[in-house]
mmCIF file of C-alpha atoms in Angstrom:
data_model
loop_
_atom_site.group_PDB
_atom_site.id
_atom_site.type_symbol
_atom_site.label_atom_id
_atom_site.label_comp_id
_atom_site.label_asym_id
_atom_site.label_seq_id
_atom_site.Cartn_x
_atom_site.Cartn_y
_atom_site.Cartn_z
ATOM 1 C CA UNK C 1 244.209 351.154 19.574
ATOM 2 C CA UNK C 2 246.876 353.312 18.540
ATOM 3 C CA UNK C 3 249.869 351.284 17.659
ATOM 4 C CA UNK C 4 252.706 353.451 18.450
ATOM 5 C CA UNK C 5 251.376 355.449 21.206
ATOM 6 C CA UNK C 6 250.709 352.409 23.200
ATOM 7 C CA UNK C 7 254.353 350.837 22.748
ATOM 8 C CA UNK C 8 256.268 354.121 22.330
ATOM 9 C CA UNK C 9 257.971 353.321 19.485
ATOM 10 C CA UNK C 10 256.898 352.198 16.306
ATOM 11 C CA UNK C 11 258.755 349.301 16.046
ATOM 12 C CA UNK C 12 258.293 347.328 19.362
ATOM 13 C CA UNK C 13 260.396 344.499 20.088
ATOM 14 C CA UNK C 14 257.157 341.970 22.182
ATOM 15 C CA UNK C 15 258.466 339.283 24.168
ATOM 16 C CA UNK C 16 256.742 336.029 24.759
ATOM 17 C CA UNK C 17 255.544 335.155 28.410
ATOM 18 C CA UNK C 18 255.123 331.092 27.857
ATOM 19 C CA UNK C 19 253.319 329.887 30.442
ATOM 20 C CA UNK C 20 253.629 325.973 31.906
ATOM 21 C CA UNK C 21 250.876 323.511 31.801
ATOM 22 C CA UNK C 22 248.450 325.140 33.489
ATOM 23 C CA UNK C 23 246.120 322.692 35.940
ATOM 24 C CA UNK C 24 244.686 320.533 34.255
ATOM 25 C CA UNK C 25 246.264 320.180 31.374
ATOM 26 C CA UNK C 26 248.561 316.466 30.267
ATOM 27 C CA UNK C 27 252.011 318.031 31.031
ATOM 28 C CA UNK C 28 250.981 319.859 34.397
ATOM 29 C CA UNK C 29 251.976 318.128 38.224
ATOM 30 C CA UNK C 30 249.122 316.496 39.371
ATOM 31 C CA UNK C 31 248.880 318.818 42.319
ATOM 32 C CA UNK C 32 246.938 321.537 40.559
ATOM 33 C CA UNK C 33 247.866 324.064 43.498
ATOM 34 C CA UNK C 34 251.510 323.425 42.892
ATOM 35 C CA UNK C 35 250.767 323.611 39.004
ATOM 36 C CA UNK C 36 249.091 327.158 39.668
ATOM 37 C CA UNK C 37 251.908 327.737 42.160
ATOM 38 C CA UNK C 38 254.714 327.408 39.181
ATOM 39 C CA UNK C 39 253.144 329.052 36.619
ATOM 40 C CA UNK C 40 252.294 332.643 38.535
ATOM 41 C CA UNK C 41 256.770 332.412 39.827
ATOM 42 C CA UNK C 42 257.377 331.874 36.397
ATOM 43 C CA UNK C 43 255.832 334.158 34.910
ATOM 44 C CA UNK C 44 256.532 336.701 37.005
ATOM 45 C CA UNK C 45 259.989 336.272 37.062
ATOM 46 C CA UNK C 46 259.607 335.811 32.982
ATOM 47 C CA UNK C 47 258.142 339.269 32.755
ATOM 48 C CA UNK C 48 260.807 341.442 35.864
ATOM 49 C CA UNK C 49 263.958 339.317 32.590
ATOM 50 C CA UNK C 50 261.581 340.860 29.832
ATOM 51 C CA UNK C 51 261.681 344.577 31.495
ATOM 52 C CA UNK C 52 264.460 344.410 32.732
ATOM 53 C CA UNK C 53 265.851 343.531 29.271
ATOM 54 C CA UNK C 54 264.563 346.523 27.443
ATOM 55 C CA UNK C 55 261.496 344.556 25.517
ATOM 56 C CA UNK C 56 258.312 347.371 24.738
ATOM 57 C CA UNK C 57 255.775 344.445 25.153
ATOM 58 C CA UNK C 58 254.361 340.798 26.059
ATOM 59 C CA UNK C 59 252.318 338.694 25.586
ATOM 60 C CA UNK C 60 251.150 335.968 28.139
ATOM 61 C CA UNK C 61 249.793 332.516 26.111
ATOM 62 C CA UNK C 62 249.727 329.460 28.448
ATOM 63 C CA UNK C 63 252.334 327.553 25.192
ATOM 64 C CA UNK C 64 252.492 324.909 28.265
ATOM 65 C CA UNK C 65 248.904 323.341 27.469
ATOM 66 C CA UNK C 66 249.290 321.331 24.676
ATOM 67 C CA UNK C 67 247.604 319.579 23.222
ATOM 68 C CA UNK C 68 245.391 322.692 22.780
ATOM 69 C CA UNK C 69 241.311 323.027 22.759
ATOM 70 C CA UNK C 70 240.693 324.044 18.697
ATOM 71 C CA UNK C 71 238.591 327.270 19.973
ATOM 72 C CA UNK C 72 236.537 326.920 23.308
ATOM 73 C CA UNK C 73 239.217 326.902 26.205
ATOM 74 C CA UNK C 74 237.206 325.342 29.290
ATOM 75 C CA UNK C 75 236.526 327.521 32.177
ATOM 76 C CA UNK C 76 239.640 326.654 34.651
ATOM 77 C CA UNK C 77 242.157 327.363 31.416
ATOM 78 C CA UNK C 78 240.163 330.827 31.402
ATOM 79 C CA UNK C 79 240.409 331.032 34.965
ATOM 80 C CA UNK C 80 244.309 330.261 35.154
ATOM 81 C CA UNK C 81 245.304 332.778 31.858
ATOM 82 C CA UNK C 82 243.566 335.282 34.172
ATOM 83 C CA UNK C 83 244.955 335.057 37.257
ATOM 84 C CA UNK C 84 248.933 334.681 35.199
ATOM 85 C CA UNK C 85 248.078 337.585 32.967
ATOM 86 C CA UNK C 86 247.413 339.651 36.905
ATOM 87 C CA UNK C 87 250.163 337.683 38.041
ATOM 88 C CA UNK C 88 252.526 339.568 35.093
ATOM 89 C CA UNK C 89 250.916 342.923 35.085
ATOM 90 C CA UNK C 90 251.655 342.904 38.729
ATOM 91 C CA UNK C 91 254.989 342.814 37.727
ATOM 92 C CA UNK C 92 255.715 345.424 35.140
ATOM 93 C CA UNK C 93 254.131 348.599 33.002
ATOM 94 C CA UNK C 94 254.643 347.146 29.902
ATOM 95 C CA UNK C 95 251.738 346.995 27.065
ATOM 96 C CA UNK C 96 250.451 343.570 28.071
ATOM 97 C CA UNK C 97 248.574 340.885 25.839
ATOM 98 C CA UNK C 98 246.893 338.095 26.092
ATOM 99 C CA UNK C 99 247.016 334.512 23.293
ATOM 100 C CA UNK C 100 244.552 332.082 24.602
ATOM 101 C CA UNK C 101 245.648 329.044 22.224
ATOM 102 C CA UNK C 102 244.402 327.793 20.035
ATOM 103 C CA UNK C 103 242.203 330.345 18.771
ATOM 104 C CA UNK C 104 240.229 331.462 22.158
ATOM 105 C CA UNK C 105 239.911 335.131 21.311
ATOM 106 C CA UNK C 106 236.663 335.111 23.205
ATOM 107 C CA UNK C 107 238.516 333.782 26.039
ATOM 108 C CA UNK C 108 241.888 336.770 25.349
ATOM 109 C CA UNK C 109 239.941 339.642 24.434
ATOM 110 C CA UNK C 110 238.243 338.652 27.840
ATOM 111 C CA UNK C 111 240.557 338.122 29.868
ATOM 112 C CA UNK C 112 242.696 341.271 28.718
ATOM 113 C CA UNK C 113 239.112 342.979 29.369
ATOM 114 C CA UNK C 114 239.426 342.041 33.526
ATOM 115 C CA UNK C 115 243.305 342.401 33.720
ATOM 116 C CA UNK C 116 243.847 345.726 31.699
ATOM 117 C CA UNK C 117 245.621 344.293 28.934
ATOM 118 C CA UNK C 118 246.364 346.200 25.157
ATOM 119 C CA UNK C 119 245.690 343.460 23.117
ATOM 120 C CA UNK C 120 245.243 340.088 21.904
ATOM 121 C CA UNK C 121 246.986 337.873 19.594
ATOM 122 C CA UNK C 122 244.402 335.499 17.473
ATOM 123 C CA UNK C 123 245.661 333.040 15.497
ATOM 124 C CA UNK C 124 242.932 332.367 12.775
ATOM 125 C CA UNK C 125 240.872 335.558 12.381
ATOM 126 C CA UNK C 126 239.654 335.921 9.269
ATOM 127 C CA UNK C 127 239.583 332.455 6.857
ATOM 128 C CA UNK C 128 240.102 328.929 8.166
ATOM 129 C CA UNK C 129 243.159 326.889 9.056
ATOM 130 C CA UNK C 130 243.820 323.161 8.991
ATOM 131 C CA UNK C 131 245.356 322.278 12.051
ATOM 132 C CA UNK C 132 247.072 319.608 14.551
ATOM 133 C CA UNK C 133 243.259 320.661 17.004
ATOM 134 C CA UNK C 134 241.125 320.334 13.034
ATOM 135 C CA UNK C 135 239.964 322.853 10.883
ATOM 136 C CA UNK C 136 240.115 326.013 12.966
ATOM 137 C CA UNK C 137 238.015 328.611 11.387
ATOM 138 C CA UNK C 138 238.026 332.407 12.129
ATOM 139 C CA UNK C 139 235.277 334.594 14.182
ATOM 140 C CA UNK C 140 236.543 337.935 13.074
ATOM 141 C CA UNK C 141 233.156 338.921 13.007
ATOM 142 C CA UNK C 142 232.216 337.730 16.790
ATOM 143 C CA UNK C 143 234.991 339.255 18.181
ATOM 144 C CA UNK C 144 234.527 342.256 16.796
ATOM 145 C CA UNK C 145 231.197 342.515 18.589
ATOM 146 C CA UNK C 146 231.926 340.912 21.687
ATOM 147 C CA UNK C 147 234.617 344.627 21.965
ATOM 148 C CA UNK C 148 232.667 346.321 21.757
ATOM 149 C CA UNK C 149 229.500 344.870 24.095
ATOM 150 C CA UNK C 150 232.601 345.119 26.320
ATOM 151 C CA UNK C 151 233.811 348.741 25.602
ATOM 152 C CA UNK C 152 237.296 348.039 25.713
ATOM 153 C CA UNK C 153 240.166 349.684 23.742
ATOM 154 C CA UNK C 154 242.099 346.307 22.991
ATOM 155 C CA UNK C 155 243.996 345.326 20.179
ATOM 156 C CA UNK C 156 243.580 343.132 18.253
ATOM 157 C CA UNK C 157 246.757 341.246 16.557
ATOM 158 C CA UNK C 158 245.487 338.498 13.794
ATOM 159 C CA UNK C 159 248.023 336.152 12.454
ATOM 160 C CA UNK C 160 247.651 335.410 8.458
ATOM 161 C CA UNK C 161 249.140 332.115 7.272
ATOM 162 C CA UNK C 162 249.706 330.922 11.340
ATOM 163 C CA UNK C 163 252.289 329.040 12.229
ATOM 164 C CA UNK C 164 251.665 325.257 12.579
ATOM 165 C CA UNK C 165 248.924 324.902 10.602
ATOM 166 C CA UNK C 166 247.871 325.276 6.157
ATOM 167 C CA UNK C 167 245.363 326.980 4.080
ATOM 168 C CA UNK C 168 241.964 325.809 3.467
ATOM 169 C CA UNK C 169 241.796 327.610 0.019
ATOM 170 C CA UNK C 170 239.925 327.589 -3.295
ATOM 171 C CA UNK C 171 242.070 327.785 -6.740
ATOM 172 C CA UNK C 172 244.745 329.328 -4.827
ATOM 173 C CA UNK C 173 242.880 331.699 -3.564
ATOM 174 C CA UNK C 174 242.474 331.785 0.610
ATOM 175 C CA UNK C 175 239.998 333.488 2.740
ATOM 176 C CA UNK C 176 242.831 334.689 5.128
ATOM 177 C CA UNK C 177 244.994 337.396 2.624
ATOM 178 C CA UNK C 178 246.424 340.914 4.309
ATOM 179 C CA UNK C 179 242.656 342.508 2.909
ATOM 180 C CA UNK C 180 240.915 340.496 4.595
ATOM 181 C CA UNK C 181 242.575 340.068 8.030
ATOM 182 C CA UNK C 182 242.606 343.983 7.922
ATOM 183 C CA UNK C 183 240.137 345.536 6.201
ATOM 184 C CA UNK C 184 237.099 343.208 6.367
ATOM 185 C CA UNK C 185 238.598 341.685 9.577
ATOM 186 C CA UNK C 186 239.114 344.895 10.858
ATOM 187 C CA UNK C 187 242.596 344.351 12.810
ATOM 188 C CA UNK C 188 244.119 346.237 14.232
ATOM 189 C CA UNK C 189 247.832 344.458 13.903
ATOM 190 C CA UNK C 190 248.433 341.432 11.581
ATOM 191 C CA UNK C 191 251.390 338.624 12.162
ATOM 192 C CA UNK C 192 252.935 336.799 9.174
ATOM 193 C CA UNK C 193 255.221 333.545 11.203
ATOM 194 C CA UNK C 194 257.442 330.545 10.175
ATOM 195 C CA UNK C 195 256.142 326.956 10.201
ATOM 196 C CA UNK C 196 256.748 326.657 13.647
ATOM 197 C CA UNK C 197 257.711 327.869 17.008
ATOM 198 C CA UNK C 198 260.895 329.202 16.827
ATOM 199 C CA UNK C 199 261.177 328.611 13.004
ATOM 200 C CA UNK C 200 261.998 332.001 10.876
ATOM 201 C CA UNK C 201 260.025 333.665 8.507
ATOM 202 C CA UNK C 202 260.466 333.111 4.960
ATOM 203 C CA UNK C 203 261.757 336.921 4.048
ATOM 204 C CA UNK C 204 259.971 336.328 0.441
ATOM 205 C CA UNK C 205 256.373 335.772 2.364
ATOM 206 C CA UNK C 206 257.183 339.156 4.817
ATOM 207 C CA UNK C 207 257.551 341.328 1.918
ATOM 208 C CA UNK C 208 254.489 340.153 0.334
ATOM 209 C CA UNK C 209 252.594 340.450 3.276
ATOM 210 C CA UNK C 210 253.662 343.991 3.521
ATOM 211 C CA UNK C 211 253.381 344.367 -0.349
ATOM 212 C CA UNK C 212 250.036 343.596 -0.576
ATOM 213 C CA UNK C 213 249.266 345.784 2.907
ATOM 214 C CA UNK C 214 250.973 348.468 0.461
ATOM 215 C CA UNK C 215 249.246 347.811 -2.600
ATOM 216 C CA UNK C 216 245.400 348.437 -0.543
ATOM 217 C CA UNK C 217 246.826 351.332 0.996
ATOM 218 C CA UNK C 218 246.004 350.243 4.302
ATOM 219 C CA UNK C 219 248.278 351.440 7.210
ATOM 220 C CA UNK C 220 247.674 348.321 9.075
ATOM 221 C CA UNK C 221 251.203 347.528 10.892
ATOM 222 C CA UNK C 222 252.597 343.748 10.286
ATOM 223 C CA UNK C 223 254.525 342.555 12.869
ATOM 224 C CA UNK C 224 257.167 338.928 12.554
ATOM 225 C CA UNK C 225 255.539 336.410 14.676
ATOM 226 C CA UNK C 226 258.497 333.512 14.961
ATOM 227 C CA UNK C 227 262.009 333.308 14.137
ATOM 228 C CA UNK C 228 263.871 336.738 14.808
ATOM 229 C CA UNK C 229 266.666 336.065 16.527
ATOM 230 C CA UNK C 230 269.909 339.018 17.629
ATOM 231 C CA UNK C 231 271.195 337.909 14.635
ATOM 232 C CA UNK C 232 268.122 338.886 12.558
ATOM 233 C CA UNK C 233 265.997 341.402 14.076
ATOM 234 C CA UNK C 234 267.364 344.358 11.880
ATOM 235 C CA UNK C 235 267.020 342.958 8.868
ATOM 236 C CA UNK C 236 262.856 341.984 10.320
ATOM 237 C CA UNK C 237 262.634 345.643 11.120
ATOM 238 C CA UNK C 238 263.889 346.744 7.494
ATOM 239 C CA UNK C 239 260.177 345.718 6.497
ATOM 240 C CA UNK C 240 257.975 344.507 9.114
ATOM 241 C CA UNK C 241 256.774 347.588 11.654
ATOM 242 C CA UNK C 242 257.801 344.998 14.851
ATOM 243 C CA UNK C 243 258.618 341.533 16.773
ATOM 244 C CA UNK C 244 257.184 339.029 18.200
ATOM 245 C CA UNK C 245 259.688 337.180 20.456
ATOM 246 C CA UNK C 246 259.888 334.438 21.971
ATOM 247 C CA UNK C 247 262.253 331.307 21.658
ATOM 248 C CA UNK C 248 265.815 333.492 21.007
ATOM 249 C CA UNK C 249 265.093 335.188 24.379
ATOM 250 C CA UNK C 250 264.670 332.105 26.745
ATOM 251 C CA UNK C 251 268.253 330.125 28.029
ATOM 252 C CA UNK C 252 269.939 328.333 25.498
ATOM 253 C CA UNK C 253 267.775 329.320 22.618
ATOM 254 C CA UNK C 254 265.108 326.829 24.391
ATOM 255 C CA UNK C 255 261.472 327.385 24.056
ATOM 256 C CA UNK C 256 260.258 326.485 27.625
ATOM 257 C CA UNK C 257 263.521 327.222 29.579
ATOM 258 C CA UNK C 258 263.501 330.550 31.646
ATOM 259 C CA UNK C 259 263.402 333.933 30.024
ATOM 260 C CA UNK C 260 267.121 335.352 29.933
ATOM 261 C CA UNK C 261 267.844 338.713 30.137
ATOM 262 C CA UNK C 262 270.971 338.804 28.481
ATOM 263 C CA UNK C 263 269.653 337.718 25.473
ATOM 264 C CA UNK C 264 266.979 340.158 25.850
ATOM 265 C CA UNK C 265 269.466 343.020 26.241
ATOM 266 C CA UNK C 266 271.278 341.372 23.057
ATOM 267 C CA UNK C 267 268.445 341.032 20.542
ATOM 268 C CA UNK C 268 267.148 345.065 22.197
ATOM 269 C CA UNK C 269 270.152 346.283 21.902
ATOM 270 C CA UNK C 270 270.638 345.648 17.863
ATOM 271 C CA UNK C 271 267.146 346.582 17.794
ATOM 272 C CA UNK C 272 267.776 349.776 18.446
ATOM 273 C CA UNK C 273 270.330 349.760 15.899
ATOM 274 C CA UNK C 274 268.355 349.137 13.068
ATOM 275 C CA UNK C 275 265.137 351.771 13.921
#
């Protein structure tokens, strides 16, 4: 995919549609039909609010499904995410991304291919991380070959040092460096995030990711993946090539709350001042 062409800007603001618990998830309503209906209604409403507020792209994610399957979400989850992504696509023409937590890149790419989405987010694309789901390993070799087999131009946005995890490293080396993710893993964009959902990304860590990118002579875009707010989006875009924002765009700044279009408009206006 062509990053700037896809988003219509070289510094996109990408908003999150955090799905409520889907049917079968521990926190979902016992009535599966009700759970699906509520998820679809929220997904559609959040997509409209993000579009109205002026974001440049959207990611649909099964955020409410905790505790997450490590890397192989069952078929009912994939089906529900597909249905939700379809509902979002019906509400907006914005570039659409898919993330199937915790790290089911095969499912995310399959959903994206089915609904005509533009990109996927993969939390662990190369290397391995210790997470609350255990050790999660990157499967870049499978993800890239699946994309080729499906014949789709879906971008792979891969995290580095992803939130809610710690690296498996030997003598200070982790096989999850920018070069491994972008040069060997062939990611189309790399995402740097904080320690948890809604937590700010360390500015020095972000600068280090960009510096490593430049040192290897790469032009892979770097996005900030957590903790961006209206107050910090300008600083983030002075270093990174885009931001992925969820919590700061929600009512009251609560991650699980509905998207607040006024918060979206404020953050986008601050971003426009910086780009």
